[in-house]
Coordinates of C-alpha atoms and ligand atoms in Angstrom, one line a residue:
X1 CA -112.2 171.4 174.0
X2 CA -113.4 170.1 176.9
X3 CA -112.8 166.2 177.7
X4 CA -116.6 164.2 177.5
X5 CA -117.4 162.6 181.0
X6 CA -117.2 159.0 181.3
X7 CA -119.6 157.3 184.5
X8 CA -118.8 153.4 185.1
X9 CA -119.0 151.3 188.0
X10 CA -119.2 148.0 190.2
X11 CA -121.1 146.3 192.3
X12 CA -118.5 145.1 195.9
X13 CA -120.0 142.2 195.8
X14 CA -116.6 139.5 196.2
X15 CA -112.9 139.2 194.7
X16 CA -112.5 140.4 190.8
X17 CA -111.6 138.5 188.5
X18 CA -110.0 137.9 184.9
X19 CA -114.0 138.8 183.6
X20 CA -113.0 141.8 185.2
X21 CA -109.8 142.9 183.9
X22 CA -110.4 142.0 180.4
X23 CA -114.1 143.0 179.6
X24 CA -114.3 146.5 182.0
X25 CA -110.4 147.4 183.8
X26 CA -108.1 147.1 180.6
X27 CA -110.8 149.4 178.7
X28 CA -111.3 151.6 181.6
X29 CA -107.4 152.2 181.6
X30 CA -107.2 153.2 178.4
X31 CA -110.1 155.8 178.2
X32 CA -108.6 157.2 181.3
X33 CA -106.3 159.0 178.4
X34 CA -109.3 160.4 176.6
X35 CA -111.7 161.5 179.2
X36 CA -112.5 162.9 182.0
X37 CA -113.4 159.3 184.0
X38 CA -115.5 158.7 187.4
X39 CA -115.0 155.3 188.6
X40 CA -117.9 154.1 191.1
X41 CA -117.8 151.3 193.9
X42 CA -121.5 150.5 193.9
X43 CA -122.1 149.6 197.6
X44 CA -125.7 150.6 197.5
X45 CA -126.4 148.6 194.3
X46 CA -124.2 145.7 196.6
X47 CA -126.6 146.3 199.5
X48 CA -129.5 145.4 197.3
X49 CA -129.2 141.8 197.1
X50 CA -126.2 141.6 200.0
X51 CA -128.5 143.2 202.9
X52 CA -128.9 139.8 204.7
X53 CA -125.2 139.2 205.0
X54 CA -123.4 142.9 204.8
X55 CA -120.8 142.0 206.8
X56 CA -118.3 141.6 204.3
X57 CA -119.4 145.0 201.6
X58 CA -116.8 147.0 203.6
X59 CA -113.9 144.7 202.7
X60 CA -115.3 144.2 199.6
X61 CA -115.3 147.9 199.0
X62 CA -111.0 148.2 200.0
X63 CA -110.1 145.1 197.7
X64 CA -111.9 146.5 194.9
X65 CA -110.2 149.8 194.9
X66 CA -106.9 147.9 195.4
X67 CA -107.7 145.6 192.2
X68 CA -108.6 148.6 190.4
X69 CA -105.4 150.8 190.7
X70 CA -103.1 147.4 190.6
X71 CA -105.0 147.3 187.1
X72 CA -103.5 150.8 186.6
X73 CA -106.9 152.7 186.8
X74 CA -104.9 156.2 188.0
X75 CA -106.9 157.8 190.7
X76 CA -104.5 161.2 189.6
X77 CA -106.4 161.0 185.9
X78 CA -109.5 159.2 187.2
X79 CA -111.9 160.4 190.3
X80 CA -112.0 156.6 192.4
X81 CA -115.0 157.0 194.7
X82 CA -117.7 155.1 196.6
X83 CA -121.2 155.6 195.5
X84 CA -122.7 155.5 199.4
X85 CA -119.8 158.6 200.5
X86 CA -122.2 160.7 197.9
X87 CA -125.4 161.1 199.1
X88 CA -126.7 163.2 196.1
X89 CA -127.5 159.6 194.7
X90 CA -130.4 159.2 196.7
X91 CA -131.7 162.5 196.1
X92 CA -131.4 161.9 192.6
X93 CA -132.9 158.8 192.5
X94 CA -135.7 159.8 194.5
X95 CA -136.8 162.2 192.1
X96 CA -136.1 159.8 189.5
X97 CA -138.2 157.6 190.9
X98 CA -141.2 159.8 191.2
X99 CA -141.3 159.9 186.9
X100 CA -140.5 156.7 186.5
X101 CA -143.4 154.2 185.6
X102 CA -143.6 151.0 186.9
X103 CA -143.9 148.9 184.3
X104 CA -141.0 150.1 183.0
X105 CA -139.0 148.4 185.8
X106 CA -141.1 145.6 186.1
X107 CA -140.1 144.7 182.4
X108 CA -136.8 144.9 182.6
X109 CA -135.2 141.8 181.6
X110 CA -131.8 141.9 184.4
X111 CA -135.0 142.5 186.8
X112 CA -136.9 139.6 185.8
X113 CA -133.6 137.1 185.3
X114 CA -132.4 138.0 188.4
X115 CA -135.9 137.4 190.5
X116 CA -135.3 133.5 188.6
X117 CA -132.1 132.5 188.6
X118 CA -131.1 133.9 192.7
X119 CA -132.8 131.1 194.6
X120 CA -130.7 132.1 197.8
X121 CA -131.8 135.7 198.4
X122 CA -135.0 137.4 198.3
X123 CA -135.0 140.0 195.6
X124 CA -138.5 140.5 195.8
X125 CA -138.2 144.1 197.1
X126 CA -139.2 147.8 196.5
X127 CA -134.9 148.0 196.3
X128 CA -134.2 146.1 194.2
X129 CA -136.9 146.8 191.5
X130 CA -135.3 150.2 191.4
X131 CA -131.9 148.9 190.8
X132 CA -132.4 150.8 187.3
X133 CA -133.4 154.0 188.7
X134 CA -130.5 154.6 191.5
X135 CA -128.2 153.5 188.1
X136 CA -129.8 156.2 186.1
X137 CA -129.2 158.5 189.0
X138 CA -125.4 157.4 189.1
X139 CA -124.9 158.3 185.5
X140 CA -127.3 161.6 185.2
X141 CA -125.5 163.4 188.6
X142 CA -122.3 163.6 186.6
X143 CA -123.6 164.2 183.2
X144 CA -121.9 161.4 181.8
X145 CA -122.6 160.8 178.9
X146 CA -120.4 157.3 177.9
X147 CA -120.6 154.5 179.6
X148 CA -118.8 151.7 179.4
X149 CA -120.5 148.6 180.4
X150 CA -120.9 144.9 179.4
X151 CA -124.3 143.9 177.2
X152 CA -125.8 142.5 180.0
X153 CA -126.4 146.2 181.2
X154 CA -127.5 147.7 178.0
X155 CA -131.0 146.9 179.1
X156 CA -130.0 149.4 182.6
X157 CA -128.7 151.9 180.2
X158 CA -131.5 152.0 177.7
X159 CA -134.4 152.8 181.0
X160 CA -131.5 155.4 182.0
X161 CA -132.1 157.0 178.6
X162 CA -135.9 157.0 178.9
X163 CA -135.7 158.4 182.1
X164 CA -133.8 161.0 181.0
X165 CA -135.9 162.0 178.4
X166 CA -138.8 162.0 180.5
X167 CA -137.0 164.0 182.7
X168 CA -136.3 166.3 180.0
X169 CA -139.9 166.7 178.1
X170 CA -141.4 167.2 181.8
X171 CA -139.7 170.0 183.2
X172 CA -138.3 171.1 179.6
X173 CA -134.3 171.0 180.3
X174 CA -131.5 170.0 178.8
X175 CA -129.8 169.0 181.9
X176 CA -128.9 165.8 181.6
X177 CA -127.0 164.2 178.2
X178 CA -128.6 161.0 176.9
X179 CA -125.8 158.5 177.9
X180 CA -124.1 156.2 175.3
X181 CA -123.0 152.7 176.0
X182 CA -119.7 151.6 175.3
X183 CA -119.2 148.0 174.9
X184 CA -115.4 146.4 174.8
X185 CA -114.1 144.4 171.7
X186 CA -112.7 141.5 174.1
X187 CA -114.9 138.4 173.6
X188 CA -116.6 137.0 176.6
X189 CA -114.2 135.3 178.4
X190 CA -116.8 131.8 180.3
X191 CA -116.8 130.5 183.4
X192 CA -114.0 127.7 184.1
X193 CA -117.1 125.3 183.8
X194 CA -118.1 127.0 180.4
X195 CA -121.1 129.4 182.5
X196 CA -121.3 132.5 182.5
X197 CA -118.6 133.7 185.2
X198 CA -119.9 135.1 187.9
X199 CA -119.7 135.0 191.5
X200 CA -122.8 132.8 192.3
X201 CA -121.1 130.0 190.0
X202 CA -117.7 130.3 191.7
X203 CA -116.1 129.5 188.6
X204 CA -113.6 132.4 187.9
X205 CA -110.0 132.9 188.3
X206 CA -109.3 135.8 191.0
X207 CA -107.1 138.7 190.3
X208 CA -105.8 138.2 194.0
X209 CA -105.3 134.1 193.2
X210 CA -102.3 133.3 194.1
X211 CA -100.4 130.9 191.5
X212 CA -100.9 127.7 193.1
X213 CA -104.5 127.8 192.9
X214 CA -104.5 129.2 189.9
X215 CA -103.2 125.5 188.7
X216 CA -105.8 123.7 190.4
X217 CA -109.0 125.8 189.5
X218 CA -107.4 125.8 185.6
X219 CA -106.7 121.8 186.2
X220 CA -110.3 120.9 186.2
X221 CA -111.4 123.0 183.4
X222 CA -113.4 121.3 180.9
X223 CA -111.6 120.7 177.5
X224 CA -113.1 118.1 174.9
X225 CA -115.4 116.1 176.0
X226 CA -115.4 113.7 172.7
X227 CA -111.5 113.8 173.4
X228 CA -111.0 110.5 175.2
X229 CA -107.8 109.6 175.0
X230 CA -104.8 111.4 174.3
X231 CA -104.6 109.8 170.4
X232 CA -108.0 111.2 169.9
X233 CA -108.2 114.2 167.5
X234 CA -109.1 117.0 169.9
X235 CA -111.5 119.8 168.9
X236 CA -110.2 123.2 169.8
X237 CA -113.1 125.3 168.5
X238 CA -115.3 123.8 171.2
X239 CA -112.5 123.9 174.1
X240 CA -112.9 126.7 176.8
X241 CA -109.1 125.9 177.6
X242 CA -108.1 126.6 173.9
X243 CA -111.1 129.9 173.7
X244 CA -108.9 131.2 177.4
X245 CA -105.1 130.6 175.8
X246 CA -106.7 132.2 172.5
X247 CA -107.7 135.4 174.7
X248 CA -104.5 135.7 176.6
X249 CA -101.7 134.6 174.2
X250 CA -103.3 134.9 170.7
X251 CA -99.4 134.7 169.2
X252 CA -99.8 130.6 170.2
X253 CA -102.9 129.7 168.9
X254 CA -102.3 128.8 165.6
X255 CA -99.8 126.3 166.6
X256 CA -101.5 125.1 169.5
X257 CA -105.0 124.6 167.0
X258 CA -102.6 122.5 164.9
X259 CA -101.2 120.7 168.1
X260 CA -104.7 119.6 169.4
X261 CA -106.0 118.5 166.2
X262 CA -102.9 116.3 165.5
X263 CA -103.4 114.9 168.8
X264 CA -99.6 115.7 169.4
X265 CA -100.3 118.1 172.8
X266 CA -103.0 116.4 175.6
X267 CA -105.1 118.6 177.4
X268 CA -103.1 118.0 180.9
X269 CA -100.2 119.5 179.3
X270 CA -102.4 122.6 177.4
X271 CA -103.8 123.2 181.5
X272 CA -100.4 123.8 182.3
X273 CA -99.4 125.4 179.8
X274 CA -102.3 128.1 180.3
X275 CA -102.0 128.2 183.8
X276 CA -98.5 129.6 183.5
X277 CA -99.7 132.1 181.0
X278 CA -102.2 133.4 183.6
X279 CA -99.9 133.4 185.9
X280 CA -97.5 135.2 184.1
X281 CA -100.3 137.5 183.0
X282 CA -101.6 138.6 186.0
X283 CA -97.8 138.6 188.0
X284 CA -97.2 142.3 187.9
X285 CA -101.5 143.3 188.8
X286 CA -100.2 140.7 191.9
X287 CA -97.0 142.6 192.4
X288 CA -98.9 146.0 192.7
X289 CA -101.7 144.6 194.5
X290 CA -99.4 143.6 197.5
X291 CA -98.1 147.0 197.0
X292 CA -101.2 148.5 197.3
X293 CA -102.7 146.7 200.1
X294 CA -99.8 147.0 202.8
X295 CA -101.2 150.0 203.0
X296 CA -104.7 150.8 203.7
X297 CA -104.2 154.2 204.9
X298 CA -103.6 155.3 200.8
X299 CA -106.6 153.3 199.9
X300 CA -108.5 155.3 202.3
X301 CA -107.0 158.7 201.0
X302 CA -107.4 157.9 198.0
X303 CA -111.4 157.4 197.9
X304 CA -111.4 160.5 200.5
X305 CA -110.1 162.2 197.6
X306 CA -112.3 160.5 195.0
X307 CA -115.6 161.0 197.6
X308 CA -114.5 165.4 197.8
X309 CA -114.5 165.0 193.7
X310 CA -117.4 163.3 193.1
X311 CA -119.8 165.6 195.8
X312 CA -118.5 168.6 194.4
X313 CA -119.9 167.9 190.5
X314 CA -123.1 166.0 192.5
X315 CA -124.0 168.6 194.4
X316 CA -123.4 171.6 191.3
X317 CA -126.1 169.1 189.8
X318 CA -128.6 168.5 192.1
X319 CA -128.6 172.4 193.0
X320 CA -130.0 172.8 189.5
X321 CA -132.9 169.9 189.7
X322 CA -133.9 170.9 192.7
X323 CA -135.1 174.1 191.6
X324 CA -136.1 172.8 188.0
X325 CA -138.7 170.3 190.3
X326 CA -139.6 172.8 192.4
X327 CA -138.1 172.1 195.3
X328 CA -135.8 175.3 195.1
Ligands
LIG1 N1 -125.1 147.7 187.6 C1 -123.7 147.7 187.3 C2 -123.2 146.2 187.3 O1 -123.8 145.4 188.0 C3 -123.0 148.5 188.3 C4 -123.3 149.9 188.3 C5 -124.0 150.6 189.2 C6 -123.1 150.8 187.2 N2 -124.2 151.9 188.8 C7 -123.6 152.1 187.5 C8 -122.4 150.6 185.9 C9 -123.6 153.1 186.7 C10 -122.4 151.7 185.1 C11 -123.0 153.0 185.4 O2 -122.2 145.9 186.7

């Protein structure tokens, strides 16, 4: 039996981080076993809201690929590739585009968020309203038909289906699969200021953070706030230091649950104690990551490689929708 096609990717848009590893990377490692995996660097997608200050989406591109194999994603089980080296994208997503309506995109609810909450770009362009569209195209040209993502692109994966289908009842093929999402069991790991983590916010822990700032960025984490003084009863449940130890060394948690509410361990000495566990977590990613990045020339082979694989199944597929549009 043939193994089903996974498509996943992500935006080069700054340093990964633990959000990373633990709600894509760790999952994208294990399905590595089970299917046949393309792994996308979305520098087009970047472009879209980094095209006043691009300088930096070539770096970008390099430390993502090196954070990606440190994490053990295998480009000799995986195809590693950047979306830009594969210009079959744009052809897809041209076409895409054509059959797409507009109100389609201009409902989409990552659209709309995104045109509100980015007060420092200007995301009012025909790009980025077809963010959606060049993702259906990314998914579609390799038939994929899982797709691992977090929830807040279920939205980008749902139009992708539409699209599909319109695709399909238009020129009457069977072309393309209708993707399924495929969301990870980790729970949501927040922000060290309890947001969302993200970029914008700065308020993540770096998988390239070396261990020193890793102490101060998990030093000023907010714990209790009713917890005033170290005799206070703390409140674990509500504690983003107590939700992080709880995600990265659930075998303490009970104990440390106990701890807080007896008021027997302060919340300078649970920082430290989490700091070390991240430390400790991330020390062999770090150890391959330095590995890894002594020496570019792999990195370059290796998306070479990954760019050969990817045009290859892209341009099989777009051979076939160019003569189902009539474009022979
Ligand atoms: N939009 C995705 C994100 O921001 C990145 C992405 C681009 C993607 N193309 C994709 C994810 C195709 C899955 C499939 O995370």
């Amino acid at each position: 039996m043939t193994k089903k096609r996974i498509l996943s990717g992500m935006r080069p848009t700054g340093p990964l981080h633990i959000g990373h590893l633990l709600g894509a990377l760790n999952n994208w490692v294990d399905l590595q076993e089970k299917y046949s995996c393309f792994f996308m660097i979305a520098d087009w997608h970047a472009l879209m809201s980094e095209y006043e200050n691009p300088q930096n989406i070539q770096k970008n591109i390099t430390e993502c690929a090196i954070d990606w194999l440190s994490c053990g994603i295998d480009h000799k089980k995986s195809v590693i590739f950047t979306q830009s080296r594969v210009p079959q994208h744009l052809e897809l997503a041209m076409i895409f585009s054509d059959i797409t309506p507009l109100s389609w995109l201009e409902r989409c609810p990552t659209y709309k968020e995104q045109l509100r909450e980015q007060k420092t770009r200007d995301l009012a362009t025909y790009g980025f309203l077809g963010y959606p569209v060049l993702q259906a195209a990314d998914i579609a040209l390799y038939k994929a038909q899982i797709v691992p993502v977090g929830e807040d692109q279920m939205a980008h994966l749902e139009l992708t289906r539409e699209i599909i289908r319109r695709f399909k009842h238009l020129y009457k093929d069977d072309l393309f699969p209708e993707p399924e999402g495929l969301l990870t069991k980790t729970p949501r790991i927040l922000g060290l200021d309890n947001r969302k983590m993200s970029k914008t916010f700065d308020n993540f822990i770096a998988l390239s953070d070396p261990p020193d700032v890793i102490k101060k960025k998990v030093s000023v984490m907010i714990t209790d706030p009713a917890r005033m003084k170290l005799t206070d009863s703390g409140h674990p449940d509500i504690c983003n230091v107590y939700s992080y130890c709880k995600i990265f060394k659930p075998q303490i948690t009970s104990d440390l649950y106990k701890e807080c509410i007896a008021a027997t361990i302060g919340c300078t000495d649970d920082k430290r104690r989490l700091a070390d566990i991240i430390i400790a977590h991330l020390e062999l990613i770090q150890k391959k990551r330095k590995k890894f990045a002594a020496d570019k020339k792999q990195i370059q082979d290796i998306l070479d490689e990954g760019a050969k694989k990817a045009q290859d199944v892209a341009s099989d597929t777009m051979k076939r929708v160019r003569k189902l549009v009539g474009l022979g």
